[in-house]
PDB file of C-alpha atoms in Angstrom:
ATOM      1  CA  MET A  88       1.373 140.265  57.749  1.00  0.00           C
ATOM      2  CA  ASP A  89      -1.598 138.613  57.298  1.00  0.00           C
ATOM      3  CA  ARG A  90      -4.678 140.554  57.234  1.00  0.00           C
ATOM      4  CA  PRO A  91      -7.016 140.776  60.611  1.00  0.00           C
ATOM      5  CA  SER A  92     -10.441 138.590  58.763  1.00  0.00           C
ATOM      6  CA  ARG A  93      -7.968 136.382  56.751  1.00  0.00           C
ATOM      7  CA  THR A  94      -6.937 134.932  60.403  1.00  0.00           C
ATOM      8  CA  PRO A  95      -9.508 131.664  61.999  1.00  0.00           C
ATOM      9  CA  ALA A  96     -10.587 134.412  65.265  1.00  0.00           C
ATOM     10  CA  GLY A  97     -11.275 137.065  62.628  1.00  0.00           C
ATOM     11  CA  PHE A  98     -12.566 135.769  60.802  1.00  0.00           C
ATOM     12  CA  ALA A  99     -14.385 134.589  63.851  1.00  0.00           C
ATOM     13  CA  ALA A 100     -14.789 138.419  64.343  1.00  0.00           C
ATOM     14  CA  THR A 101     -15.759 139.518  61.217  1.00  0.00           C
ATOM     15  CA  VAL A 102     -18.620 137.207  61.173  1.00  0.00           C
ATOM     16  CA  GLY A 103     -19.301 138.570  64.366  1.00  0.00           C
ATOM     17  CA  ILE A 104     -19.811 141.876  64.271  1.00  0.00           C
ATOM     18  CA  ASP A 105     -21.694 141.582  60.417  1.00  0.00           C
ATOM     19  CA  LEU A 106     -24.281 139.255  63.564  1.00  0.00           C
ATOM     20  CA  LEU A 107     -24.547 142.557  65.617  1.00  0.00           C
ATOM     21  CA  ALA A 108     -25.887 144.018  62.908  1.00  0.00           C
ATOM     22  CA  VAL A 109     -28.250 141.750  61.426  1.00  0.00           C
ATOM     23  CA  ILE A 110     -29.546 142.428  65.494  1.00  0.00           C
ATOM     24  CA  VAL A 111     -29.259 146.074  65.403  1.00  0.00           C
ATOM     25  CA  PHE A 112     -31.382 145.798  61.794  1.00  0.00           C
ATOM     26  CA  VAL A 113     -34.238 143.267  63.896  1.00  0.00           C
ATOM     27  CA  LEU A 114     -34.065 145.603  67.665  1.00  0.00           C
ATOM     28  CA  ILE A 115     -34.851 148.584  64.950  1.00  0.00           C
ATOM     29  CA  GLY A 116     -37.151 146.950  63.174  1.00  0.00           C
ATOM     30  CA  ARG A 117     -39.576 144.548  65.745  1.00  0.00           C
ATOM     31  CA  ALA A 118     -39.147 147.811  68.334  1.00  0.00           C
ATOM     32  CA  SER A 119     -42.378 148.816  67.401  1.00  0.00           C
ATOM     33  CA  HIS A 120     -44.406 146.048  67.209  1.00  0.00           C
ATOM     34  CA  GLY A 121     -43.397 145.175  71.138  1.00  0.00           C
ATOM     35  CA  GLU A 122     -43.094 141.738  71.144  1.00  0.00           C
ATOM     36  CA  GLY A 123     -41.389 139.427  73.157  1.00  0.00           C
ATOM     37  CA  ILE A 124     -37.702 137.686  72.250  1.00  0.00           C
ATOM     38  CA  LEU A 125     -39.643 135.409  70.547  1.00  0.00           C
ATOM     39  CA  GLY A 126     -40.678 137.642  67.414  1.00  0.00           C
ATOM     40  CA  LEU A 127     -37.309 138.850  67.745  1.00  0.00           C
ATOM     41  CA  LEU A 128     -36.178 135.750  66.923  1.00  0.00           C
ATOM     42  CA  VAL A 129     -38.841 135.041  64.823  1.00  0.00           C
ATOM     43  CA  THR A 130     -37.122 137.861  62.701  1.00  0.00           C
ATOM     44  CA  LEU A 131     -34.139 137.342  63.378  1.00  0.00           C
ATOM     45  CA  TRP A 132     -33.053 133.669  62.580  1.00  0.00           C
ATOM     46  CA  PRO A 133     -33.916 133.558  58.101  1.00  0.00           C
ATOM     47  CA  PHE A 134     -31.424 136.924  58.261  1.00  0.00           C
ATOM     48  CA  ALA A 135     -28.794 135.107  60.732  1.00  0.00           C
ATOM     49  CA  VAL A 136     -28.814 132.188  57.338  1.00  0.00           C
ATOM     50  CA  GLY A 137     -29.063 134.943  55.141  1.00  0.00           C
ATOM     51  CA  LEU A 138     -25.562 136.674  56.663  1.00  0.00           C
ATOM     52  CA  LEU A 139     -23.983 133.071  57.286  1.00  0.00           C
ATOM     53  CA  VAL A 140     -24.407 131.563  53.506  1.00  0.00           C
ATOM     54  CA  GLY A 141     -22.908 134.968  52.432  1.00  0.00           C
ATOM     55  CA  HIS A 142     -19.390 134.153  54.367  1.00  0.00           C
ATOM     56  CA  VAL A 143     -19.333 130.924  52.811  1.00  0.00           C
ATOM     57  CA  LEU A 144     -20.427 131.553  49.746  1.00  0.00           C
ATOM     58  CA  ALA A 145     -17.685 134.622  49.800  1.00  0.00           C
ATOM     59  CA  LEU A 146     -15.137 132.050  50.733  1.00  0.00           C
ATOM     60  CA  VAL A 147     -15.635 130.304  48.088  1.00  0.00           C
ATOM     61  CA  LEU A 148     -15.505 133.054  45.741  1.00  0.00           C
ATOM     62  CA  GLY A 149     -11.790 133.051  46.999  1.00  0.00           C
ATOM     63  CA  GLN A 150     -12.992 135.970  48.737  1.00  0.00           C
ATOM     64  CA  ARG A 151     -10.685 135.581  51.992  1.00  0.00           C
ATOM     65  CA  GLU A 152     -10.577 139.206  53.022  1.00  0.00           C
ATOM     66  CA  THR A 153     -14.557 139.071  54.374  1.00  0.00           C
ATOM     67  CA  ARG A 154     -13.525 142.314  56.067  1.00  0.00           C
ATOM     68  CA  SER A 155     -13.837 144.003  52.804  1.00  0.00           C
ATOM     69  CA  VAL A 156     -15.720 146.650  51.679  1.00  0.00           C
ATOM     70  CA  ARG A 157     -15.279 145.794  48.157  1.00  0.00           C
ATOM     71  CA  TRP A 158     -16.534 142.283  46.587  1.00  0.00           C
ATOM     72  CA  ALA A 159     -16.645 139.890  50.108  1.00  0.00           C
ATOM     73  CA  GLY A 160     -19.042 143.184  52.039  1.00  0.00           C
ATOM     74  CA  VAL A 161     -20.930 142.797  48.880  1.00  0.00           C
ATOM     75  CA  VAL A 162     -21.040 138.654  49.321  1.00  0.00           C
ATOM     76  CA  VAL A 163     -22.376 139.001  52.017  1.00  0.00           C
ATOM     77  CA  TRP A 164     -24.865 141.885  52.250  1.00  0.00           C
ATOM     78  CA  VAL A 165     -27.167 140.653  49.781  1.00  0.00           C
ATOM     79  CA  SER A 166     -26.663 137.437  50.514  1.00  0.00           C
ATOM     80  CA  THR A 167     -27.953 138.647  53.545  1.00  0.00           C
ATOM     81  CA  VAL A 168     -30.738 140.133  52.535  1.00  0.00           C
ATOM     82  CA  VAL A 169     -31.739 137.731  49.468  1.00  0.00           C
ATOM     83  CA  VAL A 170     -31.545 134.447  51.807  1.00  0.00           C
ATOM     84  CA  GLY A 171     -33.424 136.199  54.203  1.00  0.00           C
ATOM     85  CA  MET A 172     -36.413 137.136  52.245  1.00  0.00           C
ATOM     86  CA  VAL A 173     -36.290 133.542  50.377  1.00  0.00           C
ATOM     87  CA  LEU A 174     -36.781 132.432  53.937  1.00  0.00           C
ATOM     88  CA  ARG A 175     -39.333 134.815  55.352  1.00  0.00           C
ATOM     89  CA  ALA A 176     -40.926 133.558  52.491  1.00  0.00           C
ATOM     90  CA  VAL A 177     -41.279 130.237  52.691  1.00  0.00           C
ATOM     91  CA  SER A 178     -41.872 130.696  56.836  1.00  0.00           C
ATOM     92  CA  GLY A 179     -44.814 131.906  56.048  1.00  0.00           C
ATOM     93  CA  GLN A 180     -43.276 135.396  57.260  1.00  0.00           C
ATOM     94  CA  GLY A 181     -44.383 139.234  55.116  1.00  0.00           C
ATOM     95  CA  VAL A 182     -41.864 140.151  52.552  1.00  0.00           C
ATOM     96  CA  GLN A 183     -43.400 143.295  51.695  1.00  0.00           C
ATOM     97  CA  LEU A 184     -42.546 145.761  49.172  1.00  0.00           C
ATOM     98  CA  SER A 185     -42.067 148.580  51.928  1.00  0.00           C
ATOM     99  CA  PHE A 186     -39.812 146.210  54.173  1.00  0.00           C
ATOM    100  CA  VAL A 187     -37.851 144.449  51.469  1.00  0.00           C
ATOM    101  CA  ILE A 188     -36.783 148.538  50.736  1.00  0.00           C
ATOM    102  CA  VAL A 189     -36.145 149.156  53.633  1.00  0.00           C
ATOM    103  CA  THR A 190     -34.228 145.518  54.677  1.00  0.00           C
ATOM    104  CA  VAL A 191     -31.826 146.792  51.826  1.00  0.00           C
ATOM    105  CA  LEU A 192     -30.962 150.109  52.406  1.00  0.00           C
ATOM    106  CA  VAL A 193     -30.636 149.201  56.055  1.00  0.00           C
ATOM    107  CA  LEU A 194     -28.764 146.296  55.862  1.00  0.00           C
ATOM    108  CA  ALA A 195     -26.086 147.873  53.062  1.00  0.00           C
ATOM    109  CA  ALA A 196     -25.480 150.685  55.634  1.00  0.00           C
ATOM    110  CA  LEU A 197     -24.548 148.387  58.546  1.00  0.00           C
ATOM    111  CA  LEU A 198     -23.358 145.672  56.696  1.00  0.00           C
ATOM    112  CA  LEU A 199     -20.859 148.070  53.981  1.00  0.00           C
ATOM    113  CA  GLY A 200     -20.553 150.625  56.524  1.00  0.00           C
ATOM    114  CA  TRP A 201     -18.811 149.278  59.377  1.00  0.00           C
ATOM    115  CA  ARG A 202     -16.542 148.168  56.638  1.00  0.00           C
ATOM    116  CA  PHE A 203     -16.168 151.307  55.350  1.00  0.00           C
ATOM    117  CA  VAL A 204     -14.845 152.802  59.045  1.00  0.00           C
ATOM    118  CA  ALA A 205     -12.502 150.039  59.434  1.00  0.00           C
ATOM    119  CA  TRP A 206     -10.897 149.937  55.549  1.00  0.00           C
ATOM    120  CA  LEU A 207     -10.663 153.997  56.502  1.00  0.00           C
ATOM    121  CA  VAL A 208      -8.757 153.186  59.975  1.00  0.00           C
ATOM    122  CA  ALA A 209      -6.985 151.283  58.429  1.00  0.00           C
ATOM    123  CA  ARG A 210      -5.822 153.544  56.085  1.00  0.00           C
ATOM    124  CA  ARG A 211      -4.848 156.151  58.032  1.00  0.00           C
ATOM    125  CA  ARG A 212      -2.233 154.185  60.271  1.00  0.00           C
ATOM    126  CA  PRO A 213       1.000 153.405  58.821  1.00  0.00           C
TER     127      PRO A 213
END
């Protein structure tokens, strides 16, 4: 039997959960700035693009199980951070070292964390 993210619906769910994690990251980061929806979207789009690039890259590299904590999850996480930071820099948004460090750590916790929890739950099932 195929694993959930190997099906189109499972893949879409995985991308959706990842996108939700990136939105949470942006909401947490923007909460102290008191900006409206435009500020959130300006911060979100580079990381959302990086996330999608990561999923495509994981698939191209043969990682059909993009829900995996190991290779596919790491590819998605690294791509989200790297592409997101490059797009922020190109679009004139800040990429200070402290922001990069926080981004790396928080997105690792969010993007790899839910995969780890899903893996633990799947292991417990008969």
